[in-house]
Amino acid sequence: MDPEYRSIARILATSRAPNIIAEVTQDLLVRWPLTAMPLLAASRQLELLGQYIATLRVRAYRNRIASTEERARLQRNAVDRAAHWLVVGAWQREAHGISDQTDRQAIAALFKVAERSSGLPALALLAGVLRAMQAENVVDPLVEQCAVVLANVVRELGSRDEGFGGENGTAALIMATGVVDAMAPGHVRMLAGQCAAMVAAVLDPQSGVLGMERIASQEFCRQRVEHVVVREIGGVVRALTVLIDSPALALPDAARIPRLLAYEQAAAKLPLQLLAATVLAALHVLEAVLQRYFIDDAGPNEQLLVDLWVAVVDAMACVHFATLAGPAPWRSGFIVARPPRVANAAVRRLFHSQPCLLYMAARPVWGIHAVRSCTVLFYMDLLEHLVGRLANNTLMTMVLPLVTRYADSNALQYAGPDWFESAHAVVLAVLEAVNSEDSAVQAEGEWRRAALVVEVVPWYTDLLLELYPGRGISGELLLIAYTAAVRAATAHSAPVLAQDADAVPVNLGYALAWERVEALERKIDAHELMLVLLELLTAVPLELLPKLMDKFRVRWEAEPEWAMRRALLDAAQDMVVERAELARKPALAMWTWKMRTEFNAARI
């Protein structure tokens, strides 16, 4: 504690005269701050003073109880002990209390002066007293009285003309949220409107501590040291997360937070250290919002939750380099907590809240500004995790038109490998959703699934063959993606089509799968493509398996190099053992054994 506060602390902690307590407290609050120091640091000094006063009085009272009980124990008999308690029993012996009647009146005088004075110094002093009572496990009516007075002070502070703006609001937010856990739920709810106003003021771009425009201003940078600002930002983030976790912040008020954290315009003006600190602070606050409302306590109002989720995601998209961050609650919390119809509605709202997404789906990659391109990367990264919950119409009209722009070689050349890989990850997630029994596409019925398959599989397999091997698609990615596409076409029973009543019915899925096999065969000119054809034995339907085995065997026998033929046989054996499903294992095992026998005989 600062030396200027020590003499005041001794008087307020030991005096039992209410009039003296009132006069000293009034003088302290009027003259505050006593020394030249930053506003937040001065508030901390008052908070420490409040903690010292409450702690010293509680412990002194408990020491007097212990001393009295010890003297009572030393009395000669029960009669003497009863007489002893009659003499000293004018004050309360409850160990969890705070003081006797005289001390109680002195502390009540302090509360009365603080409530009358109001303002930030009164808030800091009361916050320290309440925090100390919580730490000392005090059970006393004075605790409730302190909470009520603190709520009144916060309300009065918010009703003033300056409200919670600037540093004053920052310090008030940190002081108030620091004791939220010590207040009863009813008192916390009394702060709801004031807490929402404090959050808005602290995050205000022009005046708040997390306001990017304020931090980026030249005047601010000249007046403040970077590490001091970083420390202030850390304190505000801790305060905001406490506030978000408490019942003080209602869902409609929480929905305003993400809109205040869109830093896109001012990010380029900040020094690197401040930019990193501010962006990380924003991400922590946004994750706290998602954790509270989508994982810990998902509310029943789906429309408000959709609004909040879209606002959070849009705010995160403004932090361009956050697209490469690791897993976070925004990737899974909403998916787990809500039904598919809500996730689908949220993504549709997302595209409408960001018109640039639909705009960029219709423009060439090289004509897109770098900033907007980074925004697209963020959304593609997000959509990869949401595809399984999206309806067929959303995928075909919104997601896939955007993704197709970044899945070809132009994206690799003009945007970068991150965009290219993210687009292919989204397409693979779509193919996986087609195969998944619990995806939204499956729930819509066979015809809608078939429409998506006919749209995606031919385009994607042709693109893979076009980009292999020198335009971004490696042999390993080709094997995984091509197999997934063929499996998506045939994983479930597809509609049967016929031109007329006398025509032979055609299974759409089987026909599409075989057409893709023949497209691959026409392209085969390397060992890696033969491995892809071999892997398709695990993807085609059982009815087409003998036909594909014969086709591969013809290709294998035409291979002139014995070493290549042996390598293909080894790969076939690994495929049968490790990846083939049980229903096709016997046929594939017999087929591989026959080829191995013929190969060994020919070598002899």
XYZ file of C-alpha atoms in Angstrom:
604
model
C 0.000 0.000 0.000
C 1.184 3.517 -0.836
C 2.652 5.344 2.244
C 0.124 8.172 1.802
C -2.677 5.738 2.671
C -1.139 4.063 5.720
C -2.166 6.569 8.404
C -5.699 6.699 6.977
C -5.809 2.901 6.922
C -4.875 2.659 10.625
C -7.615 5.109 11.625
C -10.322 3.434 9.527
C -9.286 -0.051 10.658
C -9.094 0.624 14.392
C -11.350 3.539 15.274
C -14.697 2.630 16.856
C -16.174 6.141 16.639
C -18.653 6.448 13.726
C -18.184 10.220 13.461
C -14.398 9.877 13.057
C -14.834 7.111 10.476
C -17.280 9.290 8.530
C -15.020 12.370 8.558
C -11.866 10.467 7.515
C -13.695 8.593 4.760
C -15.228 11.795 3.426
C -11.841 13.531 3.385
C -10.238 10.531 1.634
C -12.835 10.359 -1.111
C -12.760 14.120 -1.724
C -8.950 14.376 -1.931
C -8.476 11.169 -3.964
C -6.122 10.448 -5.657
C -3.616 11.366 -2.988
C -0.586 10.880 -5.244
C 0.155 11.372 -8.924
C -0.394 7.950 -10.472
C -2.540 6.452 -13.250
C -6.245 6.263 -12.508
C -6.385 2.480 -12.470
C -3.381 2.222 -10.145
C -4.938 4.771 -7.780
C -8.162 2.748 -7.776
C -6.145 -0.302 -6.846
C -4.721 1.553 -3.851
C -8.222 2.325 -2.599
C -9.249 -1.281 -3.148
C -6.263 -2.439 -1.076
C -7.248 0.078 1.595
C -10.759 -1.387 1.746
C -9.347 -4.903 2.019
C -7.035 -3.820 4.836
C -9.879 -2.190 6.814
C -12.225 -5.169 6.602
C -9.539 -7.803 7.159
C -8.058 -6.087 10.223
C -11.460 -5.540 11.851
C -12.594 -9.145 11.239
C -9.389 -10.640 12.587
C -9.257 -8.299 15.584
C -12.829 -9.263 16.457
C -12.046 -12.958 16.158
C -8.939 -12.551 18.290
C -11.045 -10.913 21.007
C -13.489 -13.835 20.866
C -10.642 -16.341 21.173
C -9.127 -14.434 24.107
C -12.480 -14.202 25.911
C -13.189 -17.899 25.385
C -9.746 -18.774 26.716
C -10.314 -16.716 29.870
C -13.719 -18.336 30.299
C -12.135 -21.784 30.031
C -9.696 -20.914 32.822
C -12.478 -20.099 35.322
C -12.707 -22.466 38.321
C -16.220 -23.823 37.793
C -19.459 -23.422 35.825
C -20.732 -20.679 38.127
C -17.615 -18.546 37.593
C -17.766 -19.128 33.813
C -21.412 -18.016 33.729
C -20.532 -14.903 35.717
C -17.658 -14.202 33.341
C -19.940 -14.333 30.280
C -22.464 -12.059 31.988
C -19.744 -9.439 32.399
C -18.268 -9.655 28.885
C -21.359 -10.786 26.997
C -22.419 -7.356 25.802
C -20.891 -8.152 22.365
C -21.532 -10.969 19.919
C -19.507 -14.183 20.221
C -20.331 -15.486 16.714
C -17.013 -16.462 15.092
C -18.239 -15.696 11.569
C -19.395 -12.164 12.403
C -17.421 -9.034 11.729
C -17.629 -6.816 14.832
C -19.481 -5.856 17.944
C -22.208 -3.220 17.888
C -19.804 -0.280 18.103
C -17.658 -1.560 15.265
C -20.785 -2.301 13.279
C -21.890 1.317 13.582
C -18.446 2.528 12.487
C -18.449 0.362 9.349
C -22.036 1.361 8.563
C -20.886 4.989 8.709
C -18.203 4.206 6.126
C -20.839 2.637 3.833
C -23.125 5.653 4.234
C -20.402 8.143 3.298
C -19.330 6.026 0.299
C -22.904 5.810 -0.995
C -23.393 9.535 -0.606
C -20.076 10.331 -2.271
C -20.518 7.784 -5.098
C -17.998 7.892 -7.949
C -15.039 5.670 -8.762
C -13.164 6.094 -5.408
C -16.232 4.979 -3.430
C -16.638 1.995 -5.782
C -12.997 0.958 -5.337
C -13.163 1.268 -1.528
C -16.370 -0.794 -1.304
C -15.002 -3.374 -3.722
C -12.002 -3.921 -1.448
C -14.194 -4.276 1.655
C -16.491 -6.783 -0.039
C -13.590 -8.785 -1.472
C -11.986 -9.020 2.005
C -15.272 -10.176 3.571
C -15.483 -12.897 0.943
C -11.894 -13.989 1.598
C -12.515 -14.134 5.359
C -15.773 -16.141 4.931
C -17.766 -13.541 6.825
C -21.459 -14.311 7.410
C -22.985 -11.043 8.554
C -25.751 -8.602 7.494
C -22.994 -6.088 6.808
C -21.950 -8.168 3.761
C -25.369 -7.768 2.165
C -25.411 -4.088 3.091
C -22.043 -3.580 1.404
C -23.279 -5.321 -1.769
C -26.392 -3.156 -1.908
C -24.372 0.031 -1.458
C -21.902 -1.078 -4.124
C -24.756 -1.718 -6.589
C -26.167 1.724 -5.839
C -22.774 3.357 -6.412
C -22.397 1.609 -9.781
C -25.894 2.710 -10.784
C -25.151 6.289 -9.797
C -21.853 6.237 -11.662
C -23.583 5.083 -14.838
C -26.263 7.756 -14.635
C -23.777 10.633 -14.790
C -23.126 12.549 -17.991
C -19.720 10.987 -18.618
C -21.083 7.520 -17.803
C -18.458 4.799 -18.025
C -16.394 6.355 -20.785
C -12.590 6.450 -20.940
C -10.239 5.342 -18.194
C -12.863 6.034 -15.542
C -15.114 3.368 -17.068
C -12.243 0.922 -17.378
C -11.352 1.174 -13.709
C -15.047 0.973 -12.735
C -15.479 -2.170 -14.819
C -12.473 -3.875 -13.242
C -13.512 -2.885 -9.706
C -17.141 -3.977 -10.112
C -16.522 -7.277 -11.878
C -13.850 -8.206 -9.384
C -16.499 -8.640 -6.698
C -19.304 -10.097 -8.805
C -18.688 -13.539 -7.311
C -18.969 -12.090 -3.809
C -22.425 -10.651 -4.438
C -25.719 -12.484 -4.155
C -27.435 -13.279 -7.498
C -30.125 -10.697 -6.806
C -27.539 -7.956 -6.324
C -25.654 -9.054 -9.430
C -28.826 -8.757 -11.498
C -29.246 -5.226 -10.137
C -26.041 -4.393 -12.030
C -27.228 -5.823 -15.372
C -28.008 -2.540 -17.136
C -24.954 -0.809 -15.708
C -22.668 -3.709 -16.678
C -23.912 -3.610 -20.275
C -23.176 0.133 -20.372
C -19.708 -0.423 -18.912
C -18.902 -3.087 -21.495
C -20.000 -0.842 -24.360
C -17.935 2.066 -23.032
C -14.780 0.029 -22.448
C -14.984 -1.519 -25.919
C -15.899 1.724 -27.670
C -13.502 2.148 -30.638
C -12.886 5.825 -29.854
C -12.549 5.866 -26.060
C -12.461 2.323 -24.636
C -9.356 0.504 -23.418
C -9.914 -2.125 -26.101
C -10.904 0.557 -28.600
C -8.593 0.126 -31.571
C -9.017 3.701 -32.817
C -8.057 5.069 -29.383
C -5.001 2.848 -29.052
C -3.906 3.611 -32.596
C -4.092 7.374 -32.169
C -0.755 9.189 -32.224
C -1.602 11.217 -29.132
C -2.278 8.075 -27.118
C 0.929 6.400 -28.275
C 2.959 9.442 -27.218
C 1.419 9.535 -23.749
C 1.486 5.849 -22.824
C 4.107 3.122 -22.670
C 3.216 -0.029 -24.597
C 3.727 -2.480 -21.726
C 1.421 -0.367 -19.517
C -1.308 -0.576 -22.137
C -0.819 -4.325 -22.474
C -1.216 -4.718 -18.718
C -4.409 -2.629 -18.760
C -5.795 -4.737 -21.595
C -5.140 -7.908 -19.596
C -7.062 -6.532 -16.630
C -10.008 -5.541 -18.806
C -10.160 -8.983 -20.426
C -10.219 -10.714 -17.041
C -12.990 -8.354 -15.912
C -15.051 -8.926 -19.043
C -14.812 -12.709 -18.835
C -15.972 -12.608 -15.198
C -18.861 -10.384 -16.222
C -19.856 -12.646 -19.104
C -19.870 -15.701 -16.848
C -22.146 -13.977 -14.318
C -25.927 -13.511 -14.581
C -25.363 -9.749 -14.779
C -25.086 -9.761 -18.575
C -28.261 -10.773 -20.422
C -28.159 -12.399 -23.848
C -29.335 -9.291 -25.777
C -26.610 -7.237 -24.072
C -23.981 -9.876 -24.825
C -24.923 -9.703 -28.510
C -23.563 -6.136 -28.603
C -20.051 -7.178 -27.585
C -18.889 -8.716 -30.916
C -19.933 -5.653 -32.903
C -17.637 -3.524 -30.763
C -14.662 -5.799 -31.443
C -14.508 -5.420 -35.236
C -11.003 -4.001 -35.604
C -10.615 -4.214 -39.360
C -10.141 -0.520 -40.141
C -7.623 0.421 -37.433
C -5.550 -2.769 -37.192
C -2.871 -1.555 -39.607
C -2.172 1.548 -37.509
C -1.041 -0.249 -34.352
C 2.465 -1.182 -33.240
C 2.960 -4.946 -33.361
C 2.957 -5.492 -29.566
C -0.262 -3.556 -29.055
C -1.919 -5.195 -32.055
C -1.125 -8.678 -30.763
C -2.328 -7.852 -27.242
C -5.552 -6.238 -28.451
C -6.401 -9.009 -30.900
C -5.752 -11.762 -28.357
C -7.896 -9.861 -25.865
C -10.731 -9.683 -28.386
C -10.497 -13.410 -29.094
C -10.580 -14.223 -25.365
C -13.709 -12.121 -24.898
C -15.458 -13.658 -27.908
C -14.589 -17.185 -26.792
C -15.971 -16.396 -23.344
C -19.264 -15.338 -24.962
C -19.493 -18.571 -26.955
C -18.517 -20.705 -23.970
C -21.252 -19.128 -21.825
C -24.155 -19.087 -24.263
C -23.458 -22.099 -26.507
C -21.782 -24.679 -24.291
C -22.356 -23.979 -20.602
C -25.827 -22.449 -20.732
C -27.449 -22.692 -24.171
C -30.627 -20.620 -24.027
C -33.980 -21.529 -25.551
C -34.257 -18.473 -27.809
C -32.789 -19.815 -31.045
C -33.153 -16.570 -32.993
C -31.120 -14.591 -30.447
C -28.475 -17.326 -30.415
C -28.226 -17.218 -34.211
C -27.801 -13.426 -34.083
C -25.109 -13.716 -31.412
C -23.202 -16.460 -33.232
C -23.178 -14.566 -36.524
C -21.978 -11.412 -34.757
C -19.161 -13.312 -33.019
C -17.990 -14.983 -36.223
C -18.060 -11.704 -38.147
C -15.983 -10.052 -35.419
C -13.459 -12.894 -35.519
C -13.244 -12.611 -39.304
C -12.055 -9.018 -38.919
C -8.929 -10.366 -37.209
C -7.368 -11.685 -40.385
C -4.465 -13.663 -38.973
C -6.790 -15.401 -36.505
C -7.777 -17.645 -39.414
C -4.661 -19.716 -38.810
C -5.283 -20.127 -35.057
C -5.739 -23.543 -33.492
C -9.031 -25.149 -32.466
C -11.284 -22.861 -30.440
C -14.833 -22.971 -29.070
C -16.245 -21.201 -32.123
C -15.422 -24.294 -34.168
C -17.422 -26.796 -32.152
C -19.572 -25.161 -29.478
C -22.379 -24.012 -31.722
C -22.467 -27.328 -33.631
C -22.746 -29.456 -30.520
C -25.226 -27.308 -28.641
C -27.866 -26.631 -31.280
C -29.943 -28.756 -33.757
C -29.039 -28.799 -37.503
C -31.830 -26.429 -38.527
C -30.326 -23.710 -36.311
C -26.812 -24.237 -37.674
C -28.180 -24.062 -41.218
C -30.081 -20.846 -40.432
C -26.953 -19.348 -38.864
C -24.807 -20.042 -41.935
C -27.416 -18.539 -44.259
C -27.501 -15.456 -42.026
C -23.722 -15.417 -42.126
C -23.664 -15.150 -45.916
C -26.246 -12.371 -45.859
C -24.367 -10.476 -43.132
C -21.213 -10.672 -45.279
C -22.338 -9.810 -48.822
C -18.718 -10.049 -49.923
C -18.957 -13.849 -49.689
C -21.605 -14.097 -52.395
C -19.880 -11.329 -54.359
C -16.519 -13.102 -54.331
C -18.103 -16.390 -55.376
C -18.842 -14.712 -58.725
C -15.445 -13.068 -59.263
C -12.070 -14.486 -60.309
C -9.588 -15.007 -57.509
C -7.054 -12.555 -58.896
C -9.630 -9.740 -58.782
C -10.238 -9.991 -55.026
C -8.571 -7.618 -52.562
C -6.158 -9.281 -50.131
C -8.141 -8.188 -47.066
C -11.365 -9.724 -48.379
C -9.479 -12.817 -49.445
C -8.313 -13.304 -45.836
C -11.932 -13.009 -44.731
C -12.872 -15.775 -47.170
C -10.149 -17.993 -45.733
C -11.609 -17.567 -42.263
C -15.102 -18.495 -43.411
C -13.932 -21.507 -45.407
C -12.047 -22.698 -42.344
C -15.247 -22.354 -40.343
C -17.542 -23.947 -42.946
C -15.401 -27.079 -42.999
C -16.669 -27.834 -39.488
C -20.284 -26.941 -40.240
C -20.892 -28.772 -43.510
C -22.467 -31.805 -41.849
C -25.219 -29.609 -40.375
C -26.083 -27.731 -43.571
C -28.997 -28.403 -45.910
C -28.531 -29.348 -49.560
C -29.791 -25.976 -50.801
C -27.320 -24.054 -48.597
C -24.422 -26.162 -49.822
C -25.280 -25.839 -53.510
C -26.223 -22.145 -53.610
C -23.843 -20.618 -51.063
C -20.974 -22.818 -49.918
C -19.906 -24.632 -53.097
C -19.962 -21.568 -55.423
C -17.520 -19.858 -53.061
C -15.333 -22.919 -52.565
C -15.002 -23.710 -56.282
C -13.252 -20.368 -56.818
C -10.443 -21.372 -54.490
C -10.117 -25.065 -55.371
C -8.320 -24.632 -58.703
C -4.770 -23.641 -59.528
C -5.589 -19.935 -59.774
C -6.115 -19.841 -56.009
C -2.741 -21.484 -55.500
C -1.100 -18.850 -57.672
C -2.951 -15.674 -56.627
C -4.166 -16.382 -53.072
C -1.831 -18.997 -51.601
C -1.676 -22.623 -50.428
C -3.795 -21.952 -47.324
C -6.790 -20.939 -49.446
C -6.284 -23.857 -51.828
C -6.043 -26.430 -49.035
C -8.998 -24.948 -47.141
C -11.230 -25.137 -50.233
C -10.365 -28.793 -50.806
C -10.978 -29.509 -47.118
C -14.507 -28.086 -47.466
C -15.209 -30.238 -50.544
C -13.961 -33.353 -48.745
C -16.217 -32.451 -45.802
C -19.167 -32.268 -48.227
C -18.335 -35.730 -49.597
C -18.056 -37.050 -46.049
C -21.459 -35.534 -45.213
C -22.961 -37.400 -48.163
C -21.680 -40.654 -46.661
C -22.656 -39.835 -43.075
C -25.902 -41.230 -41.726
C -26.517 -38.324 -39.326
C -25.808 -35.414 -41.693
C -28.465 -32.909 -42.707
C -28.098 -33.930 -46.379
C -28.977 -37.534 -45.559
C -32.012 -36.424 -43.563
C -33.404 -34.599 -46.626
C -33.861 -37.792 -48.636
C -32.272 -39.795 -51.426
C -33.173 -37.510 -54.322
C -31.640 -34.427 -52.754
C -28.517 -36.374 -51.879
C -28.317 -37.635 -55.467
C -28.629 -34.089 -56.791
C -25.675 -33.000 -54.647
C -23.630 -36.020 -55.733
C -24.279 -35.393 -59.438
C -23.260 -31.753 -58.930
C -20.066 -32.321 -56.944
C -18.525 -35.691 -57.885
C -17.961 -35.206 -61.671
C -16.676 -31.653 -61.229
C -14.339 -32.540 -58.366
C -12.866 -35.711 -59.871
C -12.186 -33.925 -63.188
C -10.542 -31.089 -61.233
C -8.334 -33.553 -59.358
C -7.159 -35.183 -62.564
C -6.543 -31.771 -64.134
C -4.432 -30.501 -61.215
C -2.389 -33.695 -60.794
C 0.589 -33.776 -60.515
C 2.153 -30.356 -60.954
C -0.633 -27.901 -60.072
C -1.209 -28.444 -56.359
C -2.550 -32.018 -56.103
C -0.074 -34.636 -54.879
C -0.430 -38.369 -55.373
C -1.470 -38.855 -51.745
C -4.188 -36.187 -51.902
C -5.405 -37.561 -55.233
C -5.775 -41.044 -53.727
C -7.723 -39.787 -50.688
C -9.960 -37.323 -52.548
C -10.736 -39.484 -55.596
C -11.632 -42.454 -53.423
C -13.883 -40.254 -51.253
C -15.676 -38.961 -54.354
C -16.374 -42.446 -55.747
C -17.477 -43.664 -52.317
C -19.865 -40.707 -52.018
C -21.497 -41.711 -55.316
C -22.124 -45.301 -54.254
C -22.242 -45.420 -50.446
C -26.064 -45.666 -50.320
C -28.727 -46.946 -52.690
C -29.199 -44.302 -55.383
C -32.365 -43.704 -57.466
C -33.000 -46.058 -60.341
C -33.636 -44.292 -63.652
C -35.166 -45.667 -66.858
C -36.062 -44.010 -70.151
C -39.237 -46.055 -70.634
C -41.011 -49.107 -69.254
C -39.091 -51.561 -71.478
C -35.637 -50.121 -70.793
C -33.187 -51.695 -68.407
C -33.106 -49.693 -65.145
C -29.898 -47.798 -64.470
C -28.597 -47.187 -60.979
C -27.429 -43.583 -60.998
C -24.824 -44.047 -58.293
C -23.308 -47.155 -59.885
C -23.220 -45.531 -63.309
C -21.543 -42.412 -61.965
C -18.984 -44.435 -60.010
C -18.031 -46.513 -63.025
C -17.833 -43.472 -65.264
C -15.354 -41.957 -62.767
C -13.318 -45.206 -62.813
C -13.063 -45.027 -66.597
C -12.073 -41.344 -66.425
C -9.208 -42.274 -64.121
C -8.184 -45.154 -66.376
C -7.923 -42.848 -69.387
C -5.537 -40.661 -67.373
C -3.264 -43.419 -66.013
C 0.324 -42.845 -66.983
C 2.146 -43.221 -63.670
C 2.526 -45.599 -60.739
C 0.604 -43.279 -58.386
C -2.495 -43.384 -60.619
C -2.395 -47.179 -60.558
C -2.419 -46.954 -56.752
C -5.529 -44.764 -56.967
C -7.234 -47.323 -59.223
C -6.286 -50.022 -56.738
C -7.714 -48.025 -53.834
C -11.039 -47.691 -55.662
C -11.552 -51.405 -54.976
C -12.500 -50.315 -51.442
C -14.989 -47.698 -52.697
C -17.002 -49.152 -55.593
C -20.162 -51.168 -54.797
C -19.851 -54.949 -54.535
C -21.695 -55.394 -57.836
C -18.898 -53.558 -59.662
C -16.034 -55.163 -57.755
C -15.355 -58.115 -60.155
C -15.398 -55.766 -63.134
C -12.885 -53.418 -61.526
C -10.659 -56.288 -60.393
C -10.466 -57.528 -63.991
C -9.672 -54.020 -65.251
C -6.851 -53.572 -62.728
C -5.464 -57.011 -63.484
C -5.251 -56.234 -67.205
C -3.357 -53.058 -66.416
C -1.103 -54.919 -63.971
C -0.227 -57.638 -66.476
C 0.632 -55.008 -69.075
C 3.186 -53.433 -66.748
C 6.637 -54.205 -68.289
C 8.738 -53.689 -65.149
C 8.775 -56.568 -62.677
C 9.696 -54.300 -59.772
C 6.617 -52.146 -60.443
C 4.386 -55.211 -60.601
C 5.764 -56.430 -57.287
C 5.194 -53.020 -55.687
C 1.567 -53.036 -56.886
C 1.058 -56.524 -55.456
C 2.448 -55.423 -52.097
C 0.151 -52.391 -52.130
C -2.846 -54.623 -52.964
C -2.029 -56.904 -50.057
C -1.783 -53.930 -47.661
C -5.111 -52.627 -48.955
C -6.836 -55.958 -48.330
C -5.452 -56.300 -44.809
C -5.827 -52.717 -43.594
C -8.591 -50.894 -45.468
C -10.969 -53.299 -47.197
C -14.280 -53.837 -45.432
C -15.284 -57.301 -44.258
C -17.837 -57.945 -47.038
C -15.243 -57.650 -49.821
C -12.199 -59.080 -48.035
C -12.614 -62.724 -49.181
C -12.931 -61.839 -52.888
C -10.034 -59.374 -52.740
C -7.838 -61.772 -50.761
C -8.393 -64.593 -53.314
C -7.781 -62.209 -56.205
C -4.515 -60.949 -54.684
C -3.347 -64.502 -53.930
C -3.914 -65.597 -57.554
C -1.945 -62.635 -58.911
C 0.854 -63.339 -56.419
C 0.972 -67.000 -57.471
C 1.138 -66.128 -61.176
C 3.806 -63.531 -60.516
C 6.011 -65.998 -58.604
C 5.538 -68.702 -61.244
C 6.468 -66.316 -64.046
C 9.607 -65.230 -62.185
C 10.708 -68.872 -61.868
